[in-house]
């Protein structure tokens, strides 16, 4: 069991005086579910970019099992908010891309891609062009591309923000199913309080100026799903509703339009 650690991370961009992130400390165990909620501009994407190795912090380090990481590697895979797909490749080739550039034999690639597409429910559109897919299907291709890597840590930046409520709930179920079956770790940024409550064992609340962690909640709604309860039943549970409303009133104060 490995652990990805953001070890007292701080970041100040060279062009700025004030820090974007200050003393962020976070331990993500493999097989865990962590979600981040916070007002726009508080540094969530920047934190994810640092965890992924795309951005270096000014202070602190990213550690994998106590060893410093420098830059991206196979331990972490990212799903972006925008579908970062190649429009000139079909579904199957988009998913296969990272394996093909590693010169893995085409028979092995074919089998892996078919397996992953089945897991995310896209096996029937393997040959389709990207522009023929719905928003939810495109996001599934993005997830399939991350899943085809051996990464233990999946980092997702508001992956379902553009989806309608029904598709969004299907995707939440997909994340929970993947977490239960594949035992990968998910680190997810969202603006949706219900999603944050459902998809986390640890819910992290951030505030801005400087971006910092102001609250951590330990939750077990995801464990109830793992134990067989369905999502609608969990979301309509009085305890879930009470927490949702408490968080809503707490965060609406932070998220008020700043003029
Ligand atoms: N390369 C950069 N150079 C300078 N400032 C930057 C850079 N990238 C981000 N910022 C600033 O850092 C702050 C945090 O941005 P970030 O994108 O991490 O916020 P966020 O919490 O993800 O917001 P949102 O919820 O709107 O996606 C913002 O004030 C942004 O303008
Ligand atoms: Mg962001």
Coordinates of N, CA and C in Angstrom, one line a residue, residues 45-203:
X45 N -7.1 23.6 -8.8 CA -6.4 23.0 -10.0 C -4.9 23.1 -9.9
X46 N -4.4 24.2 -9.3 CA -3.0 24.4 -9.1 C -2.5 23.2 -8.2
X47 N -3.2 22.9 -7.1 CA -2.8 21.8 -6.2 C -2.8 20.5 -7.0
X48 N -3.8 20.3 -7.8 CA -3.9 19.0 -8.6 C -2.7 19.0 -9.6
X49 N -2.3 20.1 -10.2 CA -1.2 20.1 -11.1 C 0.1 19.8 -10.4
X50 N 0.2 20.3 -9.2 CA 1.4 20.0 -8.4 C 1.4 18.5 -8.0
X51 N 0.3 17.9 -7.6 CA 0.2 16.5 -7.3 C 0.6 15.7 -8.5
X52 N 0.1 16.1 -9.7 CA 0.4 15.4 -11.0 C 1.8 15.5 -11.4
X53 N 2.5 16.6 -10.9 CA 3.9 16.8 -11.4 C 4.0 17.8 -12.5
X54 N 2.9 18.4 -12.9 CA 3.0 19.4 -14.0 C 3.5 20.8 -13.5
X55 N 3.4 21.0 -12.2 CA 3.8 22.3 -11.7 C 4.7 22.0 -10.4
X56 N 5.8 22.7 -10.3 CA 6.7 22.6 -9.1 C 6.2 23.5 -8.0
X57 N 6.2 23.1 -6.8 CA 5.9 24.0 -5.7 C 7.1 24.9 -5.4
X58 N 6.8 26.0 -4.7 CA 7.9 26.8 -4.3 C 8.5 26.3 -3.0
X59 N 7.7 25.8 -2.1 CA 8.1 25.1 -0.9 C 7.4 23.8 -0.8
X60 N 8.1 22.9 0.0 CA 7.5 21.6 0.2 C 7.7 20.7 -1.0
X61 N 7.2 19.4 -0.9 CA 7.5 18.4 -2.0 C 6.3 17.5 -2.1
X62 N 6.3 16.8 -3.3 CA 5.4 15.7 -3.5 C 6.2 14.4 -3.2
X63 N 5.6 13.6 -2.4 CA 6.4 12.4 -2.1 C 5.5 11.1 -2.4
X64 N 6.2 10.1 -2.9 CA 5.5 8.8 -3.0 C 6.3 7.9 -2.1
X65 N 5.6 7.4 -1.1 CA 6.2 6.6 -0.1 C 7.5 7.2 0.4
X66 N 7.4 8.4 0.8 CA 8.5 9.2 1.4 C 9.6 9.6 0.4
X67 N 9.5 9.2 -0.9 CA 10.5 9.6 -1.9 C 10.0 10.7 -2.7
X68 N 10.8 11.8 -2.8 CA 10.4 13.0 -3.6 C 10.1 12.6 -5.1
X69 N 9.0 13.2 -5.6 CA 8.7 13.0 -7.1 C 9.1 14.3 -7.8
X70 N 9.6 14.1 -9.0 CA 9.9 15.3 -9.8 C 9.3 15.1 -11.1
X71 N 8.2 15.9 -11.4 CA 7.5 15.7 -12.7 C 6.6 14.6 -12.8
X72 N 5.8 14.5 -13.9 CA 4.8 13.4 -14.0 C 5.4 12.0 -14.2
X73 N 4.8 11.0 -13.7 CA 5.2 9.6 -14.0 C 4.0 8.7 -14.0
X74 N 4.3 7.4 -14.1 CA 3.2 6.4 -14.3 C 2.4 6.2 -13.0
X75 N 2.8 6.8 -11.9 CA 2.1 6.6 -10.6 C 0.8 7.3 -10.6
X76 N 0.7 8.4 -11.4 CA -0.5 9.3 -11.3 C -1.1 9.5 -12.7
X77 N -2.4 9.4 -12.8 CA -3.1 9.7 -14.1 C -4.1 10.8 -13.9
X78 N -4.3 11.7 -14.9 CA -5.1 12.9 -14.7 C -6.3 12.8 -15.7
X79 N -7.5 13.2 -15.2 CA -8.7 13.4 -16.0 C -9.0 14.9 -15.9
X80 N -9.0 15.6 -17.1 CA -9.2 17.0 -17.1 C -10.7 17.3 -17.2
X81 N -11.0 18.6 -16.8 CA -12.4 19.0 -16.9 C -12.8 19.1 -18.4
X82 N -12.0 19.7 -19.2 CA -12.2 19.7 -20.6 C -11.8 18.4 -21.2
X83 N -12.6 17.9 -22.1 CA -12.2 16.6 -22.7 C -10.9 16.8 -23.5
X84 N -9.8 16.3 -22.9 CA -8.5 16.5 -23.6 C -8.3 15.3 -24.6
X85 N -9.2 15.2 -25.5 CA -9.2 14.1 -26.4 C -8.6 14.5 -27.8
X86 N -8.2 13.6 -28.6 CA -7.7 13.9 -29.9 C -8.8 13.7 -30.9
X87 N -9.3 14.8 -31.5 CA -10.5 14.7 -32.3 C -10.3 14.0 -33.6
X88 N -9.1 13.8 -34.0 CA -8.8 13.1 -35.2 C -8.7 11.6 -35.1
X89 N -8.7 11.1 -33.8 CA -8.6 9.7 -33.5 C -10.0 9.2 -33.0
X90 N -10.4 8.0 -33.4 CA -11.6 7.4 -32.9 C -11.5 7.1 -31.4
X91 N -12.6 6.6 -30.8 CA -12.6 6.3 -29.4 C -11.5 5.3 -29.0
X92 N -11.4 4.2 -29.7 CA -10.5 3.2 -29.4 C -9.0 3.7 -29.5
X93 N -8.7 4.5 -30.5 CA -7.4 5.0 -30.7 C -7.0 6.1 -29.7
X94 N -8.0 6.8 -29.2 CA -7.8 7.8 -28.1 C -7.3 7.1 -26.9
X95 N -8.0 6.0 -26.6 CA -7.7 5.2 -25.4 C -6.4 4.5 -25.5
X96 N -6.1 4.1 -26.7 CA -4.9 3.3 -27.0 C -3.6 4.2 -27.0
X97 N -3.8 5.5 -27.2 CA -2.7 6.4 -27.5 C -1.5 6.2 -26.6
X98 N -1.7 6.2 -25.3 CA -0.5 6.2 -24.4 C 0.2 4.9 -24.5
X99 N -0.5 3.8 -24.8 CA 0.2 2.5 -25.0 C 1.0 2.4 -26.3
X100 N 0.4 3.0 -27.3 CA 1.0 2.9 -28.7 C 2.3 3.7 -28.7
X101 N 2.4 4.9 -28.0 CA 3.6 5.6 -28.0 C 4.7 4.9 -27.2
X102 N 4.3 3.9 -26.3 CA 5.3 3.1 -25.6 C 5.7 1.9 -26.4
X103 N 5.2 1.8 -27.6 CA 5.6 0.6 -28.5 C 5.2 -0.7 -27.9
X104 N 4.1 -0.8 -27.3 CA 3.5 -2.1 -26.8 C 2.9 -2.8 -27.9
X105 N 3.1 -4.1 -28.0 CA 2.6 -4.9 -29.2 C 1.1 -4.6 -29.4
X106 N 0.7 -4.5 -30.7 CA -0.7 -4.1 -31.0 C -1.7 -5.1 -30.5
X107 N -1.4 -6.4 -30.4 CA -2.4 -7.3 -29.9 C -2.7 -7.1 -28.4
X108 N -1.6 -6.8 -27.7 CA -1.8 -6.5 -26.2 C -2.6 -5.2 -26.1
X109 N -2.3 -4.2 -26.9 CA -3.0 -2.9 -26.8 C -4.5 -3.1 -27.1
X110 N -4.8 -3.9 -28.2 CA -6.2 -4.1 -28.5 C -6.9 -4.8 -27.4
X111 N -6.3 -5.8 -26.8 CA -7.0 -6.5 -25.7 C -7.3 -5.5 -24.5
X112 N -6.2 -4.7 -24.1 CA -6.4 -3.8 -23.0 C -7.4 -2.8 -23.3
X113 N -7.4 -2.2 -24.5 CA -8.4 -1.2 -24.8 C -9.8 -1.8 -24.8
X114 N -10.0 -3.0 -25.3 CA -11.3 -3.6 -25.3 C -11.8 -3.8 -23.9
X115 N -10.9 -4.2 -23.0 CA -11.2 -4.5 -21.6 C -11.7 -3.2 -20.9
X116 N -10.9 -2.1 -21.1 CA -11.2 -0.8 -20.5 C -12.5 -0.2 -21.0
X117 N -12.7 -0.3 -22.3 CA -13.9 0.2 -22.9 C -15.2 -0.5 -22.4
X118 N -15.0 -1.8 -22.1 CA -16.1 -2.5 -21.5 C -16.4 -2.0 -20.1
X119 N -15.3 -1.8 -19.4 CA -15.5 -1.3 -18.0 C -16.3 0.0 -17.9
X120 N -15.9 0.9 -18.8 CA -16.6 2.2 -18.8 C -17.9 2.3 -19.7
X121 N -18.3 1.1 -20.2 CA -19.5 1.1 -21.0 C -19.5 1.7 -22.3
X122 N -18.3 1.7 -23.0 CA -18.2 2.3 -24.3 C -17.8 1.3 -25.4
X123 N -17.9 0.0 -25.1 CA -17.4 -1.0 -26.1 C -18.2 -0.9 -27.4
X124 N -19.5 -0.4 -27.3 CA -20.3 -0.4 -28.5 C -20.0 0.8 -29.4
X125 N -19.1 1.7 -28.9 CA -18.8 2.9 -29.7 C -17.3 3.0 -30.0
X126 N -16.6 1.8 -29.9 CA -15.1 1.8 -30.0 C -14.6 2.4 -31.3
X127 N -15.4 2.3 -32.4 CA -15.0 2.8 -33.7 C -15.5 4.2 -34.0
X128 N -16.3 4.8 -33.0 CA -16.9 6.1 -33.3 C -15.9 7.2 -33.3
X129 N -16.3 8.3 -34.0 CA -15.5 9.5 -33.9 C -15.8 10.2 -32.6
X130 N -14.9 11.0 -32.1 CA -15.1 11.8 -30.9 C -16.3 12.7 -31.0
X131 N -16.5 13.4 -32.2 CA -17.5 14.4 -32.3 C -18.9 13.7 -32.4
X132 N -19.0 12.4 -32.5 CA -20.3 11.7 -32.5 C -20.8 11.3 -31.1
X133 N -19.9 11.6 -30.1 CA -20.3 11.2 -28.7 C -21.0 12.3 -28.0
X134 N -21.8 11.9 -27.0 CA -22.4 12.9 -26.0 C -21.3 13.3 -25.0
X135 N -21.6 14.4 -24.2 CA -20.7 14.9 -23.3 C -20.3 13.8 -22.3
X136 N -21.3 13.0 -21.8 CA -21.0 12.0 -20.8 C -20.1 10.9 -21.4
X137 N -20.3 10.6 -22.7 CA -19.5 9.6 -23.3 C -18.0 10.1 -23.5
X138 N -17.9 11.4 -23.9 CA -16.5 11.9 -24.0 C -15.8 11.8 -22.7
X139 N -16.5 12.1 -21.6 CA -15.9 12.1 -20.3 C -15.5 10.7 -19.9
X140 N -16.3 9.7 -20.4 CA -15.9 8.3 -20.2 C -14.7 7.9 -20.9
X141 N -14.5 8.5 -22.1 CA -13.3 8.3 -22.9 C -12.1 8.8 -22.1
X142 N -12.3 10.0 -21.5 CA -11.2 10.6 -20.7 C -10.8 9.7 -19.5
X143 N -11.8 9.2 -18.9 CA -11.6 8.3 -17.8 C -10.9 7.0 -18.2
X144 N -11.4 6.5 -19.4 CA -10.8 5.2 -19.9 C -9.3 5.5 -20.2
X145 N -9.0 6.6 -20.7 CA -7.6 7.0 -21.0 C -6.7 6.9 -19.8
X146 N -7.3 7.4 -18.7 CA -6.5 7.4 -17.4 C -6.5 6.0 -16.9
X147 N -7.6 5.2 -17.0 CA -7.6 3.9 -16.4 C -6.7 2.9 -17.1
X148 N -6.3 3.2 -18.4 CA -5.5 2.3 -19.1 C -4.1 2.3 -18.6
X149 N -3.7 3.4 -17.9 CA -2.4 3.5 -17.3 C -2.4 2.7 -16.0
X150 N -1.3 2.2 -15.5 CA -1.3 1.4 -14.3 C -1.3 2.3 -13.1
X151 N -1.5 3.7 -13.2 CA -1.5 4.6 -12.1 C -2.4 4.2 -10.9
X152 N -1.8 4.2 -9.7 CA -2.5 3.9 -8.5 C -3.4 5.1 -8.1
X153 N -2.9 6.3 -8.6 CA -3.6 7.6 -8.1 C -4.2 8.2 -9.3
X154 N -5.6 8.4 -9.3 CA -6.3 9.0 -10.3 C -6.7 10.4 -9.9
X155 N -6.2 11.4 -10.6 CA -6.5 12.8 -10.2 C -7.5 13.4 -11.2
X156 N -8.6 13.9 -10.7 CA -9.7 14.3 -11.6 C -10.1 15.8 -11.2
X157 N -10.0 16.7 -12.2 CA -10.3 18.1 -12.0 C -11.7 18.4 -12.5
X158 N -12.7 18.5 -11.7 CA -14.1 18.8 -12.0 C -14.5 18.0 -13.3
X159 N -14.4 16.7 -13.2 CA -14.6 15.9 -14.5 C -16.1 15.9 -15.0
X160 N -17.0 16.2 -14.1 CA -18.4 16.0 -14.5 C -19.2 17.3 -14.5
X161 N -18.4 18.5 -14.5 CA -19.1 19.8 -14.3 C -20.0 20.1 -15.5
X162 N -19.7 19.6 -16.7 CA -20.5 20.0 -17.8 C -21.7 19.0 -18.1
X163 N -21.9 18.1 -17.2 CA -22.9 17.1 -17.5 C -24.2 17.3 -16.8
X164 N -25.3 16.8 -17.4 CA -26.6 17.0 -16.8 C -26.7 16.1 -15.6
X165 N -27.7 16.3 -14.7 CA -27.8 15.7 -13.4 C -27.8 14.1 -13.5
X166 N -28.5 13.6 -14.5 CA -28.6 12.1 -14.6 C -27.3 11.5 -15.0
X167 N -26.7 12.1 -16.1 CA -25.4 11.6 -16.5 C -24.4 11.7 -15.4
X168 N -24.5 12.8 -14.7 CA -23.5 13.1 -13.7 C -23.6 12.0 -12.6
X169 N -24.8 11.6 -12.3 CA -25.0 10.6 -11.2 C -24.5 9.2 -11.7
X170 N -24.7 9.0 -13.1 CA -24.1 7.7 -13.6 C -22.6 7.7 -13.5
X171 N -22.0 8.9 -13.7 CA -20.5 9.0 -13.7 C -20.0 8.9 -12.2
X172 N -20.8 9.4 -11.3 CA -20.4 9.2 -9.9 C -20.4 7.7 -9.5
X173 N -21.4 7.0 -10.0 CA -21.5 5.6 -9.8 C -20.3 4.9 -10.4
X174 N -19.9 5.3 -11.6 CA -18.8 4.7 -12.3 C -17.5 4.9 -11.4
X175 N -17.3 6.1 -10.9 CA -16.1 6.3 -10.0 C -16.2 5.4 -8.8
X176 N -17.4 5.3 -8.2 CA -17.5 4.4 -7.0 C -17.2 3.0 -7.4
X177 N -17.8 2.5 -8.5 CA -17.6 1.1 -9.0 C -16.1 0.9 -9.2
X178 N -15.4 1.8 -9.9 CA -14.0 1.7 -10.2 C -13.2 1.6 -8.9
X179 N -13.6 2.5 -7.9 CA -12.9 2.5 -6.6 C -13.1 1.2 -5.9
X180 N -14.3 0.7 -5.9 CA -14.6 -0.6 -5.2 C -13.8 -1.8 -5.9
X181 N -13.9 -1.8 -7.3 CA -13.4 -3.0 -8.0 C -11.9 -2.9 -8.3
X182 N -11.4 -1.7 -8.6 CA -10.0 -1.7 -9.0 C -9.1 -1.2 -7.9
X183 N -9.7 -0.8 -6.7 CA -8.9 -0.4 -5.6 C -7.9 0.7 -5.9
X184 N -8.2 1.5 -6.9 CA -7.4 2.7 -7.1 C -7.8 3.8 -6.2
X185 N -6.9 4.8 -6.1 CA -7.2 5.9 -5.3 C -7.7 7.1 -6.2
X186 N -8.8 7.8 -5.7 CA -9.3 8.9 -6.5 C -9.1 10.2 -5.7
X187 N -8.6 11.2 -6.4 CA -8.5 12.5 -5.8 C -9.3 13.4 -6.8
X188 N -10.4 14.0 -6.3 CA -11.3 14.6 -7.2 C -11.7 16.0 -6.7
X189 N -11.6 16.9 -7.7 CA -12.1 18.3 -7.4 C -13.5 18.5 -7.9
X190 N -14.3 19.1 -7.1 CA -15.7 19.3 -7.6 C -16.2 20.6 -7.0
X191 N -17.3 21.2 -7.6 CA -18.0 22.3 -7.0 C -19.3 21.8 -6.5
X192 N -19.6 20.5 -6.6 CA -20.9 20.0 -6.3 C -20.9 19.3 -4.9
X193 N -21.6 19.9 -4.0 CA -21.5 19.4 -2.6 C -22.0 18.0 -2.4
X194 N -23.1 17.6 -3.1 CA -23.6 16.2 -3.1 C -22.5 15.3 -3.6
X195 N -21.9 15.6 -4.7 CA -20.8 14.8 -5.3 C -19.7 14.6 -4.3
X196 N -19.3 15.8 -3.6 CA -18.2 15.8 -2.7 C -18.5 14.9 -1.5
X197 N -19.7 14.9 -1.0 CA -20.1 14.1 0.1 C -20.1 12.6 -0.2
X198 N -20.6 12.3 -1.4 CA -20.7 10.9 -1.9 C -19.4 10.3 -2.2
X199 N -18.5 11.1 -2.9 CA -17.3 10.5 -3.4 C -16.1 10.8 -2.5
X200 N -16.3 10.7 -1.2 CA -15.1 10.9 -0.4 C -15.1 10.1 0.9
X201 N -13.9 9.7 1.2 CA -13.7 9.2 2.6 C -13.1 10.4 3.4
X202 N -12.4 11.2 2.7 CA -11.9 12.4 3.2 C -12.3 13.6 2.4
X203 N -13.1 14.5 2.9 CA -13.5 15.7 2.2 C -12.7 16.9 2.7

